[in-house]
Short mmCIF file of C-alpha atoms in Angstrom, two decimals:
data_model
loop_
_atom_site.label_atom_id
_atom_site.label_comp_id
_atom_site.label_asym_id
_atom_site.label_seq_id
_atom_site.Cartn_x
_atom_site.Cartn_y
_atom_site.Cartn_z
CA UNK A 1 -20.14 32.61 63.31
CA UNK A 2 -19.54 33.28 59.62
CA UNK A 3 -21.87 35.71 57.92
CA UNK A 4 -24.80 34.21 56.02
CA UNK A 5 -26.44 36.01 53.11
CA UNK A 6 -29.88 35.07 51.80
CA UNK A 7 -30.58 36.76 48.46
CA UNK A 8 -34.12 37.46 47.40
CA UNK A 9 -33.64 36.55 43.76
CA UNK A 10 -31.36 33.58 43.21
CA UNK A 11 -27.60 33.87 43.01
CA UNK A 12 -26.38 37.38 43.74
CA UNK A 13 -24.69 39.28 40.94
CA UNK A 14 -21.12 39.26 42.21
CA UNK A 15 -17.85 39.65 40.38
CA UNK A 16 -15.57 36.61 40.22
CA UNK A 17 -13.24 37.95 42.92
CA UNK A 18 -16.12 38.83 45.27
CA UNK A 19 -17.95 35.56 44.61
CA UNK A 20 -14.86 33.59 45.62
CA UNK A 21 -15.32 34.91 49.16
CA UNK A 22 -18.61 33.03 49.61
CA UNK A 23 -19.74 29.43 49.77
CA UNK A 24 -23.17 28.48 48.40
CA UNK A 25 -25.54 25.92 49.90
CA UNK A 26 -29.21 24.92 49.92
CA UNK A 27 -31.11 25.68 53.13
CA UNK A 28 -34.78 24.81 53.34
CA UNK A 29 -36.08 26.05 49.99
CA UNK A 30 -33.81 29.00 49.33
CA UNK A 31 -30.25 29.78 48.29
CA UNK A 32 -27.87 30.69 51.08
CA UNK A 33 -24.32 32.03 51.07
CA UNK A 34 -21.72 31.87 53.84
CA UNK A 35 -18.81 34.26 53.79
CA UNK A 36 -15.39 32.63 54.07
CA UNK A 37 -13.67 33.91 57.19
CA UNK A 38 -10.32 35.66 56.89
CA UNK A 39 -9.41 34.49 60.41
CA UNK A 40 -10.60 30.85 60.75
CA UNK A 41 -11.55 29.64 64.22
CA UNK A 42 -14.00 26.80 63.42
CA UNK A 43 -13.60 23.04 63.73
CA UNK A 44 -11.11 21.31 61.42
CA UNK A 45 -12.01 17.67 62.03
CA UNK A 46 -14.99 15.52 63.06
CA UNK A 47 -14.85 14.00 66.58
CA UNK A 48 -15.17 10.23 67.10
CA UNK A 49 -17.14 8.99 70.11
CA UNK A 50 -16.86 5.48 71.57
CA UNK A 51 -20.35 4.24 72.52
CA UNK A 52 -19.34 0.75 73.65
CA UNK A 53 -20.92 1.52 77.05
CA UNK A 54 -24.26 2.65 75.61
CA UNK A 55 -25.90 -0.29 77.45
CA UNK A 56 -23.75 0.18 80.54
CA UNK A 57 -24.35 1.99 83.80
CA UNK A 58 -26.10 5.34 84.05
CA UNK A 59 -22.75 7.03 84.71
CA UNK A 60 -21.28 5.48 81.58
CA UNK A 61 -24.23 6.59 79.48
CA UNK A 62 -23.99 10.10 80.92
CA UNK A 63 -20.33 10.23 79.91
CA UNK A 64 -21.28 9.38 76.32
CA UNK A 65 -24.02 12.02 76.48
CA UNK A 66 -21.53 14.70 77.51
CA UNK A 67 -19.27 13.90 74.55
CA UNK A 68 -22.15 13.94 72.07
CA UNK A 69 -23.44 17.24 73.41
CA UNK A 70 -20.02 18.85 73.01
CA UNK A 71 -19.76 17.52 69.44
CA UNK A 72 -23.24 18.79 68.55
CA UNK A 73 -22.54 22.23 69.98
CA UNK A 74 -19.18 22.72 68.28
CA UNK A 75 -19.45 20.76 65.06
CA UNK A 76 -22.91 19.35 64.41
CA UNK A 77 -21.25 16.13 63.18
CA UNK A 78 -19.66 13.19 64.98
CA UNK A 79 -18.66 9.58 64.38
CA UNK A 80 -19.76 6.76 66.66
CA UNK A 81 -17.70 3.60 67.02
CA UNK A 82 -18.17 0.32 68.90
CA UNK A 83 -21.92 0.44 68.28
CA UNK A 84 -24.34 -2.50 68.33
CA UNK A 85 -24.44 -3.45 64.64
CA UNK A 86 -22.02 -6.22 63.65
CA UNK A 87 -19.63 -5.81 60.74
CA UNK A 88 -21.10 -8.89 59.04
CA UNK A 89 -24.47 -7.10 58.85
CA UNK A 90 -22.82 -3.98 57.43
CA UNK A 91 -20.99 -6.02 54.77
CA UNK A 92 -24.23 -7.79 53.87
CA UNK A 93 -26.02 -4.43 53.57
CA UNK A 94 -23.45 -3.01 51.16
CA UNK A 95 -23.68 -6.19 49.06
CA UNK A 96 -27.43 -5.57 48.96
CA UNK A 97 -26.98 -1.97 47.75
CA UNK A 98 -24.53 -2.96 45.02
CA UNK A 99 -26.89 -5.69 43.83
CA UNK A 100 -29.88 -3.36 43.67
CA UNK A 101 -28.23 -0.45 41.89
CA UNK A 102 -26.74 -2.86 39.33
CA UNK A 103 -30.26 -3.89 38.25
CA UNK A 104 -31.63 -2.81 34.90
CA UNK A 105 -33.31 0.59 34.80
CA UNK A 106 -36.68 -0.95 33.96
CA UNK A 107 -36.67 -2.99 37.19
CA UNK A 108 -35.77 -0.02 39.38
CA UNK A 109 -38.16 2.37 37.60
CA UNK A 110 -41.04 0.05 38.52
CA UNK A 111 -40.76 1.70 41.94
CA UNK A 112 -40.08 5.22 40.66
CA UNK A 113 -40.59 7.94 43.26
CA UNK A 114 -43.18 9.71 41.12
CA UNK A 115 -45.48 6.70 41.37
CA UNK A 116 -45.71 7.12 45.13
CA UNK A 117 -47.69 9.97 46.82
CA UNK A 118 -45.46 9.85 49.90
CA UNK A 119 -42.40 10.64 47.72
CA UNK A 120 -40.74 7.31 48.40
CA UNK A 121 -39.06 4.96 45.93
CA UNK A 122 -36.34 5.00 43.30
CA UNK A 123 -34.70 8.19 41.99
CA UNK A 124 -32.47 7.90 38.90
CA UNK A 125 -29.40 9.99 38.17
CA UNK A 126 -29.97 13.77 38.07
CA UNK A 127 -33.51 13.44 39.48
CA UNK A 128 -32.69 16.01 42.18
CA UNK A 129 -30.65 19.22 42.03
CA UNK A 130 -29.84 20.82 45.37
CA UNK A 131 -27.29 23.17 43.81
CA UNK A 132 -28.87 25.05 40.84
CA UNK A 133 -25.41 25.78 39.47
CA UNK A 134 -25.07 22.09 38.58
CA UNK A 135 -26.83 19.92 35.99
CA UNK A 136 -28.20 17.86 38.87
CA UNK A 137 -27.10 15.56 41.68
CA UNK A 138 -24.94 12.80 40.18
CA UNK A 139 -26.40 9.92 42.17
CA UNK A 140 -29.22 7.42 42.19
CA UNK A 141 -31.19 6.71 45.32
CA UNK A 142 -34.03 4.77 46.88
CA UNK A 143 -36.14 6.03 49.78
CA UNK A 144 -38.24 4.01 52.23
CA UNK A 145 -39.45 4.92 55.68
CA UNK A 146 -42.15 4.71 58.32
CA UNK A 147 -45.34 3.06 57.15
CA UNK A 148 -48.57 2.53 59.06
CA UNK A 149 -49.59 -0.51 56.99
CA UNK A 150 -46.50 -2.60 56.27
CA UNK A 151 -46.42 -5.59 58.68
CA UNK A 152 -42.65 -5.32 59.14
CA UNK A 153 -43.20 -2.12 61.14
CA UNK A 154 -45.99 -3.42 63.42
CA UNK A 155 -47.77 -0.10 63.93
CA UNK A 156 -50.50 -1.65 66.08
CA UNK A 157 -48.03 -3.49 68.27
CA UNK A 158 -45.98 -0.35 68.89
CA UNK A 159 -48.87 2.03 69.51
CA UNK A 160 -51.67 -0.20 70.78
CA UNK A 161 -54.08 1.11 68.15
CA UNK A 162 -54.97 0.53 64.52
CA UNK A 163 -53.63 2.65 61.64
CA UNK A 164 -55.39 6.01 61.03
CA UNK A 165 -58.57 5.56 58.99
CA UNK A 166 -57.38 8.01 56.33
CA UNK A 167 -54.36 5.83 55.50
CA UNK A 168 -55.54 3.40 52.84
CA UNK A 169 -52.34 2.31 51.11
CA UNK A 170 -48.69 1.72 52.10
CA UNK A 171 -46.38 4.71 52.17
CA UNK A 172 -43.51 2.75 50.61
CA UNK A 173 -43.23 1.38 47.08
CA UNK A 174 -41.14 -1.62 46.05
CA UNK A 175 -39.93 -3.09 42.71
CA UNK A 176 -41.98 -6.21 41.99
CA UNK A 177 -39.12 -8.08 40.29
CA UNK A 178 -36.76 -7.75 43.28
CA UNK A 179 -38.59 -8.90 46.45
CA UNK A 180 -35.20 -9.48 48.11
CA UNK A 181 -34.67 -5.70 48.14
CA UNK A 182 -37.53 -5.12 50.57
CA UNK A 183 -36.48 -8.07 52.71
CA UNK A 184 -32.85 -6.92 52.88
CA UNK A 185 -33.61 -3.27 53.66
CA UNK A 186 -35.96 -4.25 56.47
CA UNK A 187 -33.31 -6.51 57.94
CA UNK A 188 -31.03 -3.48 58.26
CA UNK A 189 -33.88 -1.12 59.26
CA UNK A 190 -34.73 -3.33 62.21
CA UNK A 191 -31.13 -3.04 63.46
CA UNK A 192 -30.52 0.68 62.90
CA UNK A 193 -33.82 1.90 64.41
CA UNK A 194 -33.09 0.46 67.90
CA UNK A 195 -29.57 1.96 67.78
CA UNK A 196 -30.97 5.37 66.83
CA UNK A 197 -33.48 5.18 69.68
CA UNK A 198 -30.64 4.47 72.12
CA UNK A 199 -28.99 7.66 70.90
CA UNK A 200 -32.24 9.55 71.45
CA UNK A 201 -32.10 8.51 75.10
CA UNK A 202 -28.45 9.51 75.28
CA UNK A 203 -29.44 12.92 73.93
CA UNK A 204 -32.04 13.24 76.66
CA UNK A 205 -29.31 12.60 79.22
CA UNK A 206 -27.16 15.26 77.58
CA UNK A 207 -29.77 17.81 78.68
CA UNK A 208 -29.91 16.42 82.22
CA UNK A 209 -33.33 14.93 81.54
CA UNK A 210 -34.54 11.42 82.30
CA UNK A 211 -33.31 9.15 79.51
CA UNK A 212 -36.89 8.19 78.61
CA UNK A 213 -38.07 11.81 78.48
CA UNK A 214 -38.62 11.65 74.73
CA UNK A 215 -40.17 8.19 74.48
CA UNK A 216 -43.72 9.51 74.24
CA UNK A 217 -43.02 11.34 70.98
CA UNK A 218 -41.20 8.35 69.50
CA UNK A 219 -43.94 5.78 69.67
CA UNK A 220 -44.02 5.56 65.86
CA UNK A 221 -41.46 8.09 64.61
CA UNK A 222 -41.07 9.49 61.13
CA UNK A 223 -38.12 7.63 59.68
CA UNK A 224 -36.32 7.56 56.40
CA UNK A 225 -33.73 5.23 54.94
CA UNK A 226 -32.02 6.29 51.74
CA UNK A 227 -29.61 3.93 49.98
CA UNK A 228 -27.37 5.97 47.66
CA UNK A 229 -25.09 5.18 44.74
CA UNK A 230 -22.58 7.80 43.58
CA UNK A 231 -20.64 7.15 40.39
CA UNK A 232 -17.35 9.01 39.94
CA UNK A 233 -18.03 12.71 39.26
CA UNK A 234 -15.02 14.22 37.48
CA UNK A 235 -14.95 18.00 37.33
CA UNK A 236 -15.62 19.14 33.79
CA UNK A 237 -14.46 22.50 32.55
CA UNK A 238 -17.14 25.10 33.21
CA UNK A 239 -19.37 22.55 34.91
CA UNK A 240 -19.74 22.04 38.67
CA UNK A 241 -20.40 18.35 39.37
CA UNK A 242 -21.43 17.02 42.77
CA UNK A 243 -23.02 13.80 43.94
CA UNK A 244 -25.22 15.72 46.37
CA UNK A 245 -25.35 19.51 46.46
CA UNK A 246 -24.38 21.40 49.59
CA UNK A 247 -27.30 21.49 52.05
CA UNK A 248 -28.34 21.30 55.68
CA UNK A 249 -30.52 18.34 56.66
CA UNK A 250 -34.01 19.19 57.81
CA UNK A 251 -35.07 15.81 59.01
CA UNK A 252 -34.48 14.37 62.32
CA UNK A 253 -30.88 14.55 62.67
CA UNK A 254 -29.19 13.93 65.79
CA UNK A 255 -31.79 15.61 67.41
CA UNK A 256 -33.65 14.60 70.30
CA UNK A 257 -33.04 17.57 72.01
CA UNK A 258 -36.35 18.83 72.22
CA UNK A 259 -39.63 17.48 72.57
CA UNK A 260 -43.01 18.32 73.46
CA UNK A 261 -46.24 16.65 73.26
CA UNK A 262 -46.07 18.79 76.31
CA UNK A 263 -42.64 17.76 77.28
CA UNK A 264 -41.28 21.13 76.60
CA UNK A 265 -38.52 20.09 74.31
CA UNK A 266 -38.45 20.36 70.71
CA UNK A 267 -37.02 20.51 67.33
CA UNK A 268 -36.43 18.39 64.46
CA UNK A 269 -37.95 16.94 67.07
CA UNK A 270 -35.77 15.42 69.28
CA UNK A 271 -35.18 13.02 66.70
CA UNK A 272 -33.29 15.27 64.57
CA UNK A 273 -30.83 12.47 64.18
CA UNK A 274 -29.11 11.07 61.11
CA UNK A 275 -26.83 8.05 61.10
CA UNK A 276 -24.89 7.49 57.89
CA UNK A 277 -23.20 4.26 56.91
CA UNK A 278 -20.34 4.98 54.48
CA UNK A 279 -18.33 2.54 52.41
CA UNK A 280 -14.57 3.00 52.05
CA UNK A 281 -14.73 5.68 49.33
CA UNK A 282 -14.24 9.25 50.66
CA UNK A 283 -16.61 11.94 49.41
CA UNK A 284 -18.44 13.56 52.33
CA UNK A 285 -17.46 17.16 53.17
CA UNK A 286 -18.72 19.33 56.03
CA UNK A 287 -18.82 23.14 56.01
CA UNK A 288 -17.44 24.74 59.16
CA UNK A 289 -18.32 28.12 60.64
CA UNK A 290 -15.58 29.80 58.62
CA UNK A 291 -16.91 28.72 55.23
CA UNK A 292 -14.19 26.07 54.88
CA UNK A 293 -14.94 22.50 53.75
CA UNK A 294 -13.74 19.83 56.19
CA UNK A 295 -13.41 16.21 55.05
CA UNK A 296 -15.50 13.56 56.82
CA UNK A 297 -13.73 10.46 55.48
CA UNK A 298 -14.99 6.93 56.09
CA UNK A 299 -13.76 5.31 59.29
CA UNK A 300 -14.10 1.51 59.39
CA UNK A 301 -16.74 0.31 61.83
CA UNK A 302 -18.33 3.72 62.39
CA UNK A 303 -21.42 5.72 61.57
CA UNK A 304 -21.18 9.43 60.92
CA UNK A 305 -24.03 11.32 62.60
CA UNK A 306 -25.25 14.87 62.16
CA UNK A 307 -27.67 17.46 63.48
CA UNK A 308 -30.55 18.69 61.34
CA UNK A 309 -32.53 21.92 61.17
CA UNK A 310 -35.21 20.62 63.54
CA UNK A 311 -32.68 20.12 66.26
CA UNK A 312 -31.05 23.44 65.56
CA UNK A 313 -34.34 25.27 66.00
CA UNK A 314 -35.32 23.47 69.13
CA UNK A 315 -32.02 23.95 70.83
CA UNK A 316 -32.30 27.66 70.08
CA UNK A 317 -29.37 27.31 67.70
CA UNK A 318 -27.14 25.64 70.27
CA UNK A 319 -26.83 22.56 68.05
CA UNK A 320 -26.10 23.82 64.50
CA UNK A 321 -27.43 21.99 61.44
CA UNK A 322 -24.08 21.80 59.70
CA UNK A 323 -24.00 22.14 55.92
CA UNK A 324 -22.51 19.21 54.01
CA UNK A 325 -22.11 17.86 50.47
CA UNK A 326 -20.89 14.76 48.63
CA UNK A 327 -18.22 14.94 45.92
CA UNK A 328 -16.89 11.61 44.68
CA UNK A 329 -13.61 12.51 42.99
CA UNK A 330 -11.94 9.13 43.50
CA UNK A 331 -12.78 7.45 40.20
CA UNK A 332 -14.56 4.69 42.16
CA UNK A 333 -18.19 3.76 42.72
CA UNK A 334 -19.44 4.93 46.12
CA UNK A 335 -22.34 3.65 48.23
CA UNK A 336 -23.79 5.04 51.44
CA UNK A 337 -26.89 4.55 53.55
CA UNK A 338 -28.24 7.38 55.73
CA UNK A 339 -30.97 6.71 58.28
CA UNK A 340 -33.10 9.66 59.40
CA UNK A 341 -34.99 9.67 62.68
CA UNK A 342 -37.65 12.25 63.53
CA UNK A 343 -40.37 12.26 66.21
CA UNK A 344 -43.92 11.14 65.53
CA UNK A 345 -45.68 13.04 62.76
CA UNK A 346 -48.31 14.45 65.16
CA UNK A 347 -45.81 15.56 67.83
CA UNK A 348 -45.88 19.23 68.85
CA UNK A 349 -42.43 20.50 69.75
CA UNK A 350 -41.12 23.53 71.56
CA UNK A 351 -37.69 24.76 72.60
CA UNK A 352 -36.12 22.81 75.45
CA UNK A 353 -36.30 24.74 78.69
CA UNK A 354 -32.57 24.25 79.23
CA UNK A 355 -31.89 26.02 75.93
CA UNK A 356 -34.02 29.06 76.74
CA UNK A 357 -32.30 32.20 77.96
CA UNK A 358 -34.50 35.20 78.66
CA UNK A 359 -31.49 37.21 79.81
CA UNK A 360 -29.51 36.62 76.65
CA UNK A 361 -26.78 34.72 78.47
CA UNK A 362 -24.46 33.05 76.03
CA UNK A 363 -25.97 34.98 73.17
CA UNK A 364 -29.07 32.78 72.95
CA UNK A 365 -31.63 35.55 72.82
CA UNK A 366 -34.16 34.12 70.36
CA UNK A 367 -36.70 31.42 71.07
CA UNK A 368 -37.82 29.52 67.99
CA UNK A 369 -41.52 28.97 67.38
CA UNK A 370 -43.26 25.74 68.34
CA UNK A 371 -43.68 23.31 65.46
CA UNK A 372 -45.76 20.34 64.44
CA UNK A 373 -43.39 17.66 63.20
CA UNK A 374 -45.49 16.47 60.27
CA UNK A 375 -46.39 19.96 59.07
CA UNK A 376 -42.78 21.12 59.08
CA UNK A 377 -41.70 17.91 57.35
CA UNK A 378 -43.98 18.45 54.38
CA UNK A 379 -42.99 22.12 54.11
CA UNK A 380 -39.43 20.96 53.58
CA UNK A 381 -39.93 17.93 51.35
CA UNK A 382 -42.41 19.32 48.81
CA UNK A 383 -40.32 22.35 47.74
CA UNK A 384 -37.39 19.97 47.19
CA UNK A 385 -39.48 17.83 44.79
CA UNK A 386 -41.30 20.40 42.67
CA UNK A 387 -41.80 18.00 39.73
CA UNK A 388 -43.34 15.28 41.87
CA UNK A 389 -47.09 14.64 41.31
CA UNK A 390 -47.83 15.38 44.99
CA UNK A 391 -46.12 18.77 44.71
CA UNK A 392 -47.99 19.54 41.50
CA UNK A 393 -51.30 18.41 43.01
CA UNK A 394 -51.02 20.90 45.87
CA UNK A 395 -49.19 23.67 44.01
CA UNK A 396 -52.07 26.12 44.50
CA UNK A 397 -52.56 25.34 48.18
CA UNK A 398 -50.94 27.93 50.50
CA UNK A 399 -48.12 26.45 52.58
CA UNK A 400 -49.84 27.33 55.83
CA UNK A 401 -52.57 24.84 54.82
CA UNK A 402 -50.19 21.99 54.08
CA UNK A 403 -50.30 18.97 56.41
CA UNK A 404 -48.58 15.60 56.68
CA UNK A 405 -51.79 13.93 55.52
CA UNK A 406 -51.10 15.24 52.01
CA UNK A 407 -48.44 12.53 51.70
CA UNK A 408 -50.90 9.82 52.65
CA UNK A 409 -53.67 10.45 50.15
#
């Protein structure tokens, strides 16, 4: 594994020649540097997995599970093809994204992310900056996700109980002048969530567990859907431009490898799973173990999936949360739609027993600490949105006192 350096005070003072030997990325809330290997041995392409038998026999599902496990262990990224979402629905969804992002700024800003305590809603260009060496992320985005109160998500029907008493308003925010946006996103949401849950069960099989082993911590999972628009980002002299700075996902990405609620699994909580729908414009790049960027180009009819930090922790590092970035150098508009799946906010996760190794076999000598899904979630999202009113409101509260409820008040 390539060396990783974590400086205490921002970017290290390195000469130009020395700095060229490292790759920078954002990890959690701090700067991280990976040394570029002089003898590369890491992956050079992203595997594609056919899941046409995901509803087939147990043996067929186990075969898919074995392929996904190998991809997660060696790469942290993989494509899935022959999934359950029809191309007509995908085309309709991209039409929806183009229509929304073409709206006037005043319509989109009606649902600005800073108007929503849960940090959901519209983000204009340069609102975020994952790489401090840039002027900001050259993209606009909209975030929606799990909500106890919105009828489209049927919290009571899924859990058999009413919403928590402390939740008094919806977690999502929507532009009033574009009701079709909410309707269209939910149409896609209600197709991608069942597919993601099928992958959760495949992940359970990949650990030789019963395929429903993680169901109890996915009764009402933390989800996120993030439509993105990337304009062309030409490289200007002396200025590093990226659509999305290099980072490792912290939310449920491909995860499902752990679980607990006393299931003895854990991590990004099993649901550390991300499924990304890309249009035809290439821009996604994945950082391999050698510090070399590997292209993850669009493949028609596929989703690209990746592991997040939750899953990495709960597999004891066996499934790496692979660093990635977006650079749209094509001169074309680019649209994508990632879907993030994480276990229930109140789930308590611990390392999967099959990933523990008290004897150090395979080099897995460290066991990560147990985590509460909601508490870890907020400790990742608030530092990434320091200018948001919720972050400002709790700026003087020690992190160990943060809880998921802070996003619901």
